[in-house]
Amino acid sequence: QVQLVESGGGLVQPGGSLRLSCVASGFTFSRAFMSWYRQAPGKERELVAAISFAGISTNYRDSVKGRFTISRDNVKNTVYLQMNNLKPEDTAVYHCNAVWATNNHWGQGTQVTVSS
């Protein structure tokens, strides 16, 4: 059974930092393309960052470049999202996504709220 379990969200002041984690199980993690998406109330889900199988290639949406870093540990079957200099517009539910072959799986999400 495929599982993606996110953690690390919370309430943080503008300018603060959070590190999200997504622990994967039930599939060969090292063969999956991993991504973080987010969805704010009333808005569509959007891609935040993605990382290739071995972690060599990454890409980010423009609004988070220079502030967020995606990484993965293929031994711990975990993908991370380090978020620095958070802004109120980063407030959303953040979801982990795994894609391999024809499979596409989502985690339940973790809430990130940036507010003073």
XYZ file of C-alpha atoms in Angstrom:
116
model
C 0.000 0.000 0.000
C 1.434 3.324 -1.076
C 1.646 5.917 1.669
C 2.968 9.472 1.694
C 2.915 11.099 5.116
C 3.735 14.789 5.398
C 4.758 16.604 8.565
C 6.407 19.821 9.655
C 3.710 22.349 8.936
C 2.520 24.944 11.402
C 2.067 28.607 12.170
C 5.067 30.843 11.575
C 5.632 34.591 11.419
C 6.643 36.291 8.169
C 10.354 35.836 7.616
C 10.402 32.580 9.536
C 11.336 29.080 8.428
C 9.823 25.624 8.346
C 11.020 22.265 7.076
C 8.444 19.904 5.671
C 9.054 16.162 5.467
C 7.272 13.483 3.473
C 7.954 9.864 4.388
C 7.126 7.392 1.643
C 6.369 3.685 1.792
C 4.887 0.969 -0.370
C 6.909 1.646 -3.506
C 10.499 2.000 -4.713
C 11.154 5.543 -3.580
C 14.434 5.933 -5.485
C 12.566 5.392 -8.781
C 9.925 8.022 -8.115
C 9.928 11.629 -9.244
C 8.972 13.609 -6.150
C 7.295 16.986 -5.876
C 5.713 19.383 -3.424
C 2.478 21.103 -4.345
C 0.393 23.572 -2.401
C -3.215 24.667 -2.407
C -4.498 27.847 -0.812
C -8.214 28.349 -0.025
C -10.149 29.147 -3.187
C -7.157 28.552 -5.422
C -5.969 25.721 -7.625
C -3.229 23.357 -6.529
C 0.139 24.551 -7.804
C 3.560 23.000 -8.162
C 6.085 24.381 -5.685
C 9.197 22.290 -6.269
C 10.258 19.007 -7.835
C 13.271 16.728 -7.630
C 14.552 13.965 -9.854
C 15.171 10.347 -8.864
C 18.707 10.813 -7.585
C 18.199 14.382 -6.469
C 20.499 15.819 -9.107
C 17.888 17.916 -10.870
C 15.461 20.283 -9.145
C 13.054 22.957 -10.251
C 10.973 25.590 -8.471
C 8.131 27.937 -9.165
C 9.426 31.466 -9.596
C 7.850 32.844 -6.425
C 9.833 30.485 -4.161
C 13.201 30.484 -5.939
C 15.977 31.444 -3.548
C 13.772 30.801 -0.508
C 12.764 27.134 -0.748
C 14.970 24.074 -1.191
C 13.769 20.598 -2.075
C 15.913 17.588 -1.222
C 15.544 13.847 -0.808
C 17.100 10.976 1.112
C 16.696 7.728 -0.809
C 17.850 5.715 2.206
C 15.222 7.195 4.514
C 12.588 7.291 1.729
C 11.954 10.919 2.571
C 11.624 14.131 0.604
C 12.045 17.494 2.295
C 11.091 21.081 1.620
C 13.121 23.681 3.483
C 11.221 26.959 3.451
C 12.971 30.157 4.481
C 11.869 33.778 4.540
C 8.256 32.707 4.502
C 5.625 35.166 3.325
C 1.880 35.354 4.003
C 1.248 34.323 0.401
C 2.963 30.990 1.136
C 0.015 30.067 3.352
C -1.503 26.846 1.998
C -1.857 23.124 2.486
C 1.337 21.528 1.192
C 1.081 18.109 -0.438
C 3.736 15.589 -1.322
C 3.436 13.899 -4.732
C 5.111 10.777 -6.115
C 5.135 9.770 -9.766
C 6.625 6.634 -11.322
C 5.592 4.783 -14.478
C 1.809 5.335 -14.682
C 1.411 5.847 -10.938
C 0.583 9.175 -9.328
C 0.080 9.374 -5.548
C -0.604 12.176 -3.105
C -0.155 12.678 0.607
C -2.886 14.098 2.815
C -1.133 17.431 3.186
C 0.215 19.596 5.985
C -1.006 23.104 6.743
C 1.437 26.000 6.591
C 0.195 29.349 7.887
C 2.349 32.453 7.679
C 0.928 35.245 9.801
C 1.941 37.799 12.379
